[in-house]
Short mmCIF file of C-alpha atoms and ligand atoms in Angstrom, two decimals:
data_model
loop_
_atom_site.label_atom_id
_atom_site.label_comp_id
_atom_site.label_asym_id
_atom_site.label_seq_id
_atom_site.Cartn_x
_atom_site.Cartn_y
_atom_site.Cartn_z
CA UNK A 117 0.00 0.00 0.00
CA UNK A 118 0.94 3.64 -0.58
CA UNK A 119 1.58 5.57 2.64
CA UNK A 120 -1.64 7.41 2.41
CA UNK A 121 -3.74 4.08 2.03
CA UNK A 122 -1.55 2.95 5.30
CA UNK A 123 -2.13 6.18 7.21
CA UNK A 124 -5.77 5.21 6.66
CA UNK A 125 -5.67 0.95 7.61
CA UNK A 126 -3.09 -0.35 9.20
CA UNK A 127 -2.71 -0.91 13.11
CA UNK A 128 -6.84 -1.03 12.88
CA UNK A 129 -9.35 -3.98 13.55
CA UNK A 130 -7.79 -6.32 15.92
CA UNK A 131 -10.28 -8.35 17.02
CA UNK A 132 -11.36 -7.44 20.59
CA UNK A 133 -13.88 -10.32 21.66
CA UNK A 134 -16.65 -11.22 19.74
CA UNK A 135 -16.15 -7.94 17.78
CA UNK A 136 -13.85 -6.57 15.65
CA UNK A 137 -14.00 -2.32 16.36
CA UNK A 138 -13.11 -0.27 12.62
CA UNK A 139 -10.93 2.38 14.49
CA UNK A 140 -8.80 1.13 17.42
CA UNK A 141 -10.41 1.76 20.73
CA UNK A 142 -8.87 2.78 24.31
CA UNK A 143 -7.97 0.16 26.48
CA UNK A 144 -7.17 1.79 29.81
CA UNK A 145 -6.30 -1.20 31.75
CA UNK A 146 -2.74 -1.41 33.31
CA UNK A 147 -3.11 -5.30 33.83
CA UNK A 148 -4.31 -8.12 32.31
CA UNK A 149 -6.37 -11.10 32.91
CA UNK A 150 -5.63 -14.57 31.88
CA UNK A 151 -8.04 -18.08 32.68
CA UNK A 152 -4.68 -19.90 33.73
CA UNK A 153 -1.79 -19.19 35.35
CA UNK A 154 0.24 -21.30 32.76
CA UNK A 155 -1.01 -18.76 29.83
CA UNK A 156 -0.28 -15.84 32.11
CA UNK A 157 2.86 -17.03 33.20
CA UNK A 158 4.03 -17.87 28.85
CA UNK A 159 2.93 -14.46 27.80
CA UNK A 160 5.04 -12.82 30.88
CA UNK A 161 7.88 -14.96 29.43
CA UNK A 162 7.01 -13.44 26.02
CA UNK A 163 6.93 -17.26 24.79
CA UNK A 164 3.27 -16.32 24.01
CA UNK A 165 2.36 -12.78 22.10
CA UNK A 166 -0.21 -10.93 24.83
CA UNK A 167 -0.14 -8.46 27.04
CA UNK A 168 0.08 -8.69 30.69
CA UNK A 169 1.21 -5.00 32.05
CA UNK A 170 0.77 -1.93 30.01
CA UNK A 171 4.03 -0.86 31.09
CA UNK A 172 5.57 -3.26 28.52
CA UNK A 173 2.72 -3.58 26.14
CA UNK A 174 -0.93 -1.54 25.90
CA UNK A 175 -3.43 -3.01 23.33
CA UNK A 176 -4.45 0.97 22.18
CA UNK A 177 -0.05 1.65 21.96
CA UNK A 178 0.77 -1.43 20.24
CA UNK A 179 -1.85 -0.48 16.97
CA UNK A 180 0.46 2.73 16.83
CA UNK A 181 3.44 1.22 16.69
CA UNK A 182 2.12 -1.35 14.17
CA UNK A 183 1.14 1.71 12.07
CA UNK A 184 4.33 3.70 12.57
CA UNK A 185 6.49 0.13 12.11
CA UNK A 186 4.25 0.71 8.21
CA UNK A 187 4.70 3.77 7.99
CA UNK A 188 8.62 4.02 8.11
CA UNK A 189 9.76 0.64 7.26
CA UNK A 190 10.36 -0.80 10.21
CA UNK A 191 10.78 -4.11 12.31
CA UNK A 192 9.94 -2.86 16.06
CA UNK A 193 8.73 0.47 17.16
CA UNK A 194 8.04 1.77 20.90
CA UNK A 195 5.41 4.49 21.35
CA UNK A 196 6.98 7.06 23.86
CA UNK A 197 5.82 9.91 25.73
CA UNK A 198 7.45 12.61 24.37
CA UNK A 199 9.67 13.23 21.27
CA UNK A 200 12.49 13.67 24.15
CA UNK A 201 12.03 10.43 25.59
CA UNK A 202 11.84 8.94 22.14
CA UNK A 203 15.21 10.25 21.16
CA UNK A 204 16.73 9.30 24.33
CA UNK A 205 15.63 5.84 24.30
CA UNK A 206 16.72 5.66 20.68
CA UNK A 207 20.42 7.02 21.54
CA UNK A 208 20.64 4.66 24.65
CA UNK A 209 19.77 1.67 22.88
CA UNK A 210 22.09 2.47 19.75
CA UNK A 211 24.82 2.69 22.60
CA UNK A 212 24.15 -0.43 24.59
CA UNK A 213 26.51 -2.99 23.07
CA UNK A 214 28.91 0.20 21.50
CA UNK A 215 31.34 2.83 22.90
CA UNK A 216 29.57 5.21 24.57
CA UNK A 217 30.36 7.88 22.06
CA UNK A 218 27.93 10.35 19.82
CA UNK A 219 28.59 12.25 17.21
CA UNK A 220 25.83 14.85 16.89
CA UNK A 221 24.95 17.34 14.07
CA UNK A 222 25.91 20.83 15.12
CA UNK A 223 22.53 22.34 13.85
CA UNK A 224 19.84 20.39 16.05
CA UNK A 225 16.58 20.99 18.65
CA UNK A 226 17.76 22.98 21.29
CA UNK A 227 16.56 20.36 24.28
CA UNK A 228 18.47 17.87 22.15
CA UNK A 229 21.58 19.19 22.49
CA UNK A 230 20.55 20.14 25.98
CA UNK A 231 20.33 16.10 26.16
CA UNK A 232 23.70 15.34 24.95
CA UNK A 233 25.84 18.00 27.02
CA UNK A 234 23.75 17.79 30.55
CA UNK A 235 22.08 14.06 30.51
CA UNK A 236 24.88 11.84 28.44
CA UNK A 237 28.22 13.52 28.61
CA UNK A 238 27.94 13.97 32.59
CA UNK A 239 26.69 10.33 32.41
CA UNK A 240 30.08 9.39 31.14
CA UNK A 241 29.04 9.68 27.23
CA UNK A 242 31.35 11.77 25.09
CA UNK A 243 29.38 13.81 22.70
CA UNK A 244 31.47 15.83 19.80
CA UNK A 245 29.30 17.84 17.26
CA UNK A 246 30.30 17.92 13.63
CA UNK A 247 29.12 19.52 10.32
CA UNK A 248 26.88 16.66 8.49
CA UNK A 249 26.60 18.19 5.51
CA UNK A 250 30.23 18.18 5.11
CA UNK A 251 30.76 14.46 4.70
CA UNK A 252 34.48 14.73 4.67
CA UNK A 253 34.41 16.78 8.23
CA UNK A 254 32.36 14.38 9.62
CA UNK A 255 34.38 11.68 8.67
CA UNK A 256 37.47 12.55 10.06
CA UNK A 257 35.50 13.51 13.43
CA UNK A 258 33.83 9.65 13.12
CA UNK A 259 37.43 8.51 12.62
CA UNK A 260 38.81 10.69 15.49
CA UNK A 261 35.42 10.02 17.87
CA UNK A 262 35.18 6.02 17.51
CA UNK A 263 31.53 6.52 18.19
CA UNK A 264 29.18 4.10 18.99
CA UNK A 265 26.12 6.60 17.40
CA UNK A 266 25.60 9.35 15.01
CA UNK A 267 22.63 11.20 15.74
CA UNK A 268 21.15 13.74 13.15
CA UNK A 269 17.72 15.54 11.52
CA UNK A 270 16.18 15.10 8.26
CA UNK A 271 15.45 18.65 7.94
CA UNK A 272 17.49 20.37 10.84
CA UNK A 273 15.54 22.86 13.71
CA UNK A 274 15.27 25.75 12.94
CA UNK A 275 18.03 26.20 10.31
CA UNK A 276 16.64 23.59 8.07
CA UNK A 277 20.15 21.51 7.05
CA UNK A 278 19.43 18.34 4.98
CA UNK A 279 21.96 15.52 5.41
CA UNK A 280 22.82 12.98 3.23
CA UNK A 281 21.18 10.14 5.24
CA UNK A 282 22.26 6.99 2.94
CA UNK A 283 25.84 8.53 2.62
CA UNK A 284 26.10 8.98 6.28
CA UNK A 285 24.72 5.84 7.39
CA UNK A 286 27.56 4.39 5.28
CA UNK A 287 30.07 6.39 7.13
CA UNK A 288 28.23 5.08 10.42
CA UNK A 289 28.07 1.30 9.40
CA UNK A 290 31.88 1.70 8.10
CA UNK A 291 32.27 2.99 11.46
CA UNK A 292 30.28 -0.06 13.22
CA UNK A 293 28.02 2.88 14.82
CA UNK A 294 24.44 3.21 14.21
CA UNK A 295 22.87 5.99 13.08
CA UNK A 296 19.64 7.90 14.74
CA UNK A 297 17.42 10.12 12.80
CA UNK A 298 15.41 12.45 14.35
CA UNK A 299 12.76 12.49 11.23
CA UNK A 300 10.41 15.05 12.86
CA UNK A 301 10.13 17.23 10.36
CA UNK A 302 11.32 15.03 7.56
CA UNK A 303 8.11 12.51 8.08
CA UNK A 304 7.29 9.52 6.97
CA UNK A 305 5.88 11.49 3.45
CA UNK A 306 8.97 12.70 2.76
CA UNK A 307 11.53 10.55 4.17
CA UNK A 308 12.01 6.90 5.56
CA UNK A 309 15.53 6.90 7.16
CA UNK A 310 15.26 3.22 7.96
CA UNK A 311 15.18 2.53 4.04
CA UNK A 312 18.34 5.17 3.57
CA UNK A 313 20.38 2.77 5.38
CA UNK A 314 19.58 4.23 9.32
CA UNK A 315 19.16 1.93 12.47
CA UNK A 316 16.65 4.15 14.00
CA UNK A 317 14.51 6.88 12.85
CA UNK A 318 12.85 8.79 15.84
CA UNK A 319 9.89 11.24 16.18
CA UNK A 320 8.34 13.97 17.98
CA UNK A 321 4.61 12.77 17.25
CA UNK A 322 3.44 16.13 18.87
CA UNK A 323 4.15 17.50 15.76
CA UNK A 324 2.77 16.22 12.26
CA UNK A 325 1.83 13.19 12.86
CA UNK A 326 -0.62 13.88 15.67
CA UNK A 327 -0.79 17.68 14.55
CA UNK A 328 -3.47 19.10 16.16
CA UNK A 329 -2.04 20.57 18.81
CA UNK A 330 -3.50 18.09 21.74
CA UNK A 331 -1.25 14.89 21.78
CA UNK A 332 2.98 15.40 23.22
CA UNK A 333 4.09 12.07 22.62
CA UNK A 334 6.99 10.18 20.40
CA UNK A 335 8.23 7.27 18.49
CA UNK A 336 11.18 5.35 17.95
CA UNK A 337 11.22 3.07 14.87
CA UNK A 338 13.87 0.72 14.27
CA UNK A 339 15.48 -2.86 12.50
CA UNK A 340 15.26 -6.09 13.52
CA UNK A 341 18.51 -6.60 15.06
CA UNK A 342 17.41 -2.97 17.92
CA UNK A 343 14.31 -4.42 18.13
CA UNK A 344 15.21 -6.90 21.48
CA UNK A 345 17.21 -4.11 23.29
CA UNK A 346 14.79 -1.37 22.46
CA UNK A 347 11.61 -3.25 23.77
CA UNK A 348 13.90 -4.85 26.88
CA UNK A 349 15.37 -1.19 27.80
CA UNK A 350 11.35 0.38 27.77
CA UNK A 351 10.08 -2.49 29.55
CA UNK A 352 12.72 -1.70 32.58
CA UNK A 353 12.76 2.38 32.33
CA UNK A 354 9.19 2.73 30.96
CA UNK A 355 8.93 5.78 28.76
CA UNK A 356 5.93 4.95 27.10
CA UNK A 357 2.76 6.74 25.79
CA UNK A 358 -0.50 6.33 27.25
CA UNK A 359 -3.46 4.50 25.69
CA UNK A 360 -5.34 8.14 25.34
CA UNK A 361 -2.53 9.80 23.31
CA UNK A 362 -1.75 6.71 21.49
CA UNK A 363 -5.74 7.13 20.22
CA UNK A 364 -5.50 10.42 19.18
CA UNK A 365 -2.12 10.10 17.46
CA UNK A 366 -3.84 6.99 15.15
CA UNK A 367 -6.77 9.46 14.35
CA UNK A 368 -4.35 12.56 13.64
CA UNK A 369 -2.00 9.68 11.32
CA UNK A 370 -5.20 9.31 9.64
CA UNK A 371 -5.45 12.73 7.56
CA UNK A 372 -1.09 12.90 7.91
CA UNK A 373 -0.15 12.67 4.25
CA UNK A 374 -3.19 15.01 3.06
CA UNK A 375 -2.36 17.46 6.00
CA UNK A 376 1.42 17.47 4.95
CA UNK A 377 1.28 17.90 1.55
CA UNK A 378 -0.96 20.67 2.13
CA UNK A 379 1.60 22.64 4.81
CA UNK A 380 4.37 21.68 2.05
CA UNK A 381 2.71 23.24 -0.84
CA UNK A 382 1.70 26.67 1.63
CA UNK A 383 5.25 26.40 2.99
CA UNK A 384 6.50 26.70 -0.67
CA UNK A 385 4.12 29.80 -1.50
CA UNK A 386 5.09 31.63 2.20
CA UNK A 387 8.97 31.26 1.56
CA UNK A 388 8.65 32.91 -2.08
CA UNK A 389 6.40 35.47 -0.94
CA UNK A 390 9.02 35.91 2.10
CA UNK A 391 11.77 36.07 0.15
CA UNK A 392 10.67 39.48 -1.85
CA UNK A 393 9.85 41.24 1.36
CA UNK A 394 12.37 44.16 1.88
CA UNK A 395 11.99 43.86 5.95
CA UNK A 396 13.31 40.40 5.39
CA UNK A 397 17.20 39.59 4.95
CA UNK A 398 16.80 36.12 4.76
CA UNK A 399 14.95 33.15 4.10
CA UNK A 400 15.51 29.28 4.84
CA UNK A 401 13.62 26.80 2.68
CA UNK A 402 14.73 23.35 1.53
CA UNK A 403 12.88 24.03 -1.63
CA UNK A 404 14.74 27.08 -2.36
CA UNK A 405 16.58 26.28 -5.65
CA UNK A 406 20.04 28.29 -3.56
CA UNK A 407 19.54 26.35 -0.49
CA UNK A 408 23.05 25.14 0.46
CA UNK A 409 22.00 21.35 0.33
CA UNK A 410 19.88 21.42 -3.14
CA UNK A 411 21.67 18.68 -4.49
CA UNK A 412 20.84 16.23 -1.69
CA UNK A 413 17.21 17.79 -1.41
CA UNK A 414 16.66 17.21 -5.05
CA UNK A 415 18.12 13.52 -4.94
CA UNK A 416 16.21 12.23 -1.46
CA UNK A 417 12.70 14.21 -1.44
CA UNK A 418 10.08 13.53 -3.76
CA UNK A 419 9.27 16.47 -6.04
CA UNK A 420 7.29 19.38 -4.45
CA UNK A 421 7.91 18.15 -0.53
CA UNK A 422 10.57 19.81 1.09
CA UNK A 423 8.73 20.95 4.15
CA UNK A 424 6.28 22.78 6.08
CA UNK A 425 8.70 25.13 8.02
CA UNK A 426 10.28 28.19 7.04
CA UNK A 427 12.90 30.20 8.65
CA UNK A 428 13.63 33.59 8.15
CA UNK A 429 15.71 36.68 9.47
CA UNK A 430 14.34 40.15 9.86
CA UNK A 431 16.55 42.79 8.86
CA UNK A 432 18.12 44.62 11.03
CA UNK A 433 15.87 43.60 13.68
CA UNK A 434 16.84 42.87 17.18
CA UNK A 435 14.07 41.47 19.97
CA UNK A 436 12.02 44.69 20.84
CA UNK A 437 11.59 44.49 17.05
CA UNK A 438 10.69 40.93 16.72
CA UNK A 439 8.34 41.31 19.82
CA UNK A 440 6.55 44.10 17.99
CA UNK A 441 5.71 41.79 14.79
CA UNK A 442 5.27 39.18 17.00
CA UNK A 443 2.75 40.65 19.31
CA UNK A 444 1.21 41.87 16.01
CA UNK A 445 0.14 38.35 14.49
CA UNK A 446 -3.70 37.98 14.51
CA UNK A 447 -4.00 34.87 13.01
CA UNK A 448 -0.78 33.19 13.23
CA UNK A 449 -0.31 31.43 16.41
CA UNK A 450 2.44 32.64 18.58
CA UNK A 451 3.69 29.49 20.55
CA UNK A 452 6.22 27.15 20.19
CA UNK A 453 5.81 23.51 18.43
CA UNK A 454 5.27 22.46 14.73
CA UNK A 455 3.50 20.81 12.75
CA UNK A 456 -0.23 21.46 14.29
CA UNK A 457 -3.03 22.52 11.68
CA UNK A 458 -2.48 26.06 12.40
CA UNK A 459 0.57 28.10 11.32
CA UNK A 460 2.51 28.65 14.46
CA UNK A 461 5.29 31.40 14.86
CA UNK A 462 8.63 30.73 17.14
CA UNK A 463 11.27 33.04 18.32
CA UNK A 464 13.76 30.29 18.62
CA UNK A 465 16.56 32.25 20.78
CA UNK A 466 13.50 32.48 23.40
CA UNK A 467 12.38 29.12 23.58
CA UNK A 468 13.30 25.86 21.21
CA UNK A 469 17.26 27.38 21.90
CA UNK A 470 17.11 29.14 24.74
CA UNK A 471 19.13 26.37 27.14
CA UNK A 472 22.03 26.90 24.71
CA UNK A 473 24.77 29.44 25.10
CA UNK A 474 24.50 32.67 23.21
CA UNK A 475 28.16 31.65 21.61
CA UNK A 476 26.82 27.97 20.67
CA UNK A 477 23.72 29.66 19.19
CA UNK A 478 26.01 31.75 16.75
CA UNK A 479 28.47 28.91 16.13
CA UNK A 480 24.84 27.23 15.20
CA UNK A 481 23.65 30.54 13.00
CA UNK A 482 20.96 30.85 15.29
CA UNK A 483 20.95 34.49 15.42
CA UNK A 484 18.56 37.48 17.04
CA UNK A 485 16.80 38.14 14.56
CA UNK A 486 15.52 34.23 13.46
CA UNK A 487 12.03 33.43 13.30
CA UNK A 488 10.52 30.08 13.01
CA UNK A 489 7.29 29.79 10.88
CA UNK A 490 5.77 26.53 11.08
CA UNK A 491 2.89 26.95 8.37
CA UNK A 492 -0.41 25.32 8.73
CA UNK A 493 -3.37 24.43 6.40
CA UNK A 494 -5.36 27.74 6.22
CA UNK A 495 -5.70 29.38 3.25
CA UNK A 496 -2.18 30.26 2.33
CA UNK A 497 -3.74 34.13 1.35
CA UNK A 498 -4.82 34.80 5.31
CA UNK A 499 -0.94 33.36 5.96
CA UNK A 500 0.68 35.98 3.62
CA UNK A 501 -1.99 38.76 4.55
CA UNK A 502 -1.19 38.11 8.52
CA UNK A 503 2.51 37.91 7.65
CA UNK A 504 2.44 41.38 5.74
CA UNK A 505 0.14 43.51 8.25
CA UNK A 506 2.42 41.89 11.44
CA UNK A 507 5.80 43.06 9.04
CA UNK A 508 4.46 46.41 8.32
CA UNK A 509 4.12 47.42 12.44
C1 PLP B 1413 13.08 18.19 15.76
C2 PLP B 1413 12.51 17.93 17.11
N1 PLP B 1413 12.81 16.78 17.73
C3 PLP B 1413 12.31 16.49 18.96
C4 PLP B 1413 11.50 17.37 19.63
C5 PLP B 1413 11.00 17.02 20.99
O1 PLP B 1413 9.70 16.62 20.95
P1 PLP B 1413 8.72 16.66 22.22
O2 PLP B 1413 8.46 18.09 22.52
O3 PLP B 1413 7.55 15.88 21.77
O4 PLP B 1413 9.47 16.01 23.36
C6 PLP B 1413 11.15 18.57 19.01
C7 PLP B 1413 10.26 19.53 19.72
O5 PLP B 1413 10.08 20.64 19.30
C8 PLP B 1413 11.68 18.86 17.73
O6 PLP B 1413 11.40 20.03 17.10
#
């Protein structure tokens, strides 16, 4: 099937009794009940599929991760509860039988990063940053580093890099490290690390694959040979989503690829509007035919999908400035997050990059006057109109 036919179908109608439900329903129960101890006792030994605690295993979390396991190519997949908790389970299990070493793109989510310096490296993991879309430079810090994990983004927050997944999960596997990839705002429509050659791809599903603003919750996908550690290290630390969120994220997945393609085709319309705007210096796009990764846009996306974030600088503008065209938005929400129905605007040294230093923000070319537009389905005229009257004050 076609990953809008799967968005649809799969995960659904497991037979629950004498019924089979059409849309997966919520199964709130923590435990569960077996006639005979024997049964109970195989299915704790996982010699017998079932579920006995919802810690390792919820009826209503399991049809997700059958979708998302469809949805990116996958063996196993593990449901967590937050994109965070997703990526740190991912990294942890791509480090349990490796050296405890990452090397991290140096354009990523703020809390990410925040992850690596005050979570791993004071947990005895070194973490070195490199420049991923400068295969040679990150080979010779792979070669120097010895990792046991390369960690990156599809499309990078909020600068919008695009690695060369296959090419550097051939530097990983050379390397015997595997490689993570946080495909948040890549998705499934757009890109399916795990069939680039990556051991894990990861996911915020707060953000398009929920997106409708009411579900924080995330997913790690991965191969058969993760699949044992990644299931045994979530049974023991328990990150996982609850049956509620889990039901909302399989009705968001539902409308995904229609959703998507509509933010990447308004995306596309706001960036070349944005880019003739005097008040603006500068605009980040994927699509943009001068975007520094073009090439590896043009040979990894399918035509017309590159996205449904923009970034842009405002000229000259420092944060009294930005506040002002902020605070002047009436449509456009102003929040933090991606990916929901409505456009959202970010001011990304205030929040998704505010635990970094100022001087690790500029090494990152996360400067003052950056402004994250995550752009919805509306009409893309009321986007542009908003845009322009918020620009003008
Ligand atoms: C690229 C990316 N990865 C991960 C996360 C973390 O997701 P969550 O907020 O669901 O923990 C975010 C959140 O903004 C993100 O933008």
């Amino acid at each position: 099937m076609k990953i809008h036919s799967k968005a649809v179908h799969a995960g659904d109608r497991k037979k629950a009794g004498q019924h089979i439900p059409i849309t997966t329903p919520i199964c709130t129960a923590t435990s569960f009940f077996y006639d005979s101890m024997e049964k109970l006792d195989r299915v704790f030994g996982q010699e017998e599929p079932g579920f006995a605690y919802s810690r390792y295993d919820n009826p209503t979390t399991a049809a997700l991760e059958e979708l998302m396991c469809e949805l990116e190519q996958g063996h196993t997949a593990l449901a967590c509860a937050s994109g965070m908790a997703a990526i740190h389970t991912a990294v942890t299990t791509a480090l349990t039988d490796r050296r405890k070493s990452v090397v991290a793109a140096n354009a990523m989510y703020g809390a990410t990063v925040s992850l690596l310096m005050n979570v791993l490296q004071p947990a005895g993991v070194e973490v070195r940053f490199a420049d991923i879309c400068d295969l040679d430079a990150l080979r010779a810090a792979v070669r120097q580093a010895q990792p046991g994990c390369l960690l990156i983004e599809t499309i990078s927050n909020p600068l919008l890099r695009v690695g060369a997944i296959d090419r550097i999960a051939e530097i990983a596997r050379e390397a015997g490290a595997a490689l993570v990839v946080d495909n948040t705002f890549g998705t499934p429509l757009i890109a399916r690390p795990l069939e680039l050659g990556a051991h894990f791809s990861v996911h915020s599903i707060t953000k398009y694959l929920a997106g409708h603003g009411d579900v924080l919750g995330g997913a790690v996908v991965t191969d058969e040979a993760h699949g044992p550690a990644l299931r045994a290290l979530s049974r023991t630390v328990g990150p996982v989503l609850g049956p509620f969120e889990a039901y909302l994220t399989m009705r968001g997945i539902k409308t995904f690829p229609l959703r998507m393609e509509r933010q990447c085709a308004n995306a596309c319309r706001v960036a070349s509007w944005l880019a003739e705007h005097p008040r603006v210096e500068r605009v980040y796009f994927p699509g943009d035919a001068a975007h520094p990764d073009a090439a590896t846009v043009a040979r990894l996306f399918p035509p017309n999908l590159w996205g449904a974030v923009v970034s842009f600088e405002i000229r000259d503008a420092r944060r009294e400035q930005v506040f002002r065209m902020m605070d002047a938005l009436r449509m456009i929400v102003r929040a933090t997050s991606v990916g929901d129905v409505h456009t959202m605007m970010l001011y990304p040294v205030m929040s998704s990059h505010r635990e970094i230093s100022p001087k690790h923000r500029e090494r990152m070319g996360i400067r003052d006057n950056l402004l994250r537009l995550s752009v919805g389905i509306e009409a893309p005229e009321d986007i542009i109109s908003d845009l322009d009257q918020a620009l003008a004050s």
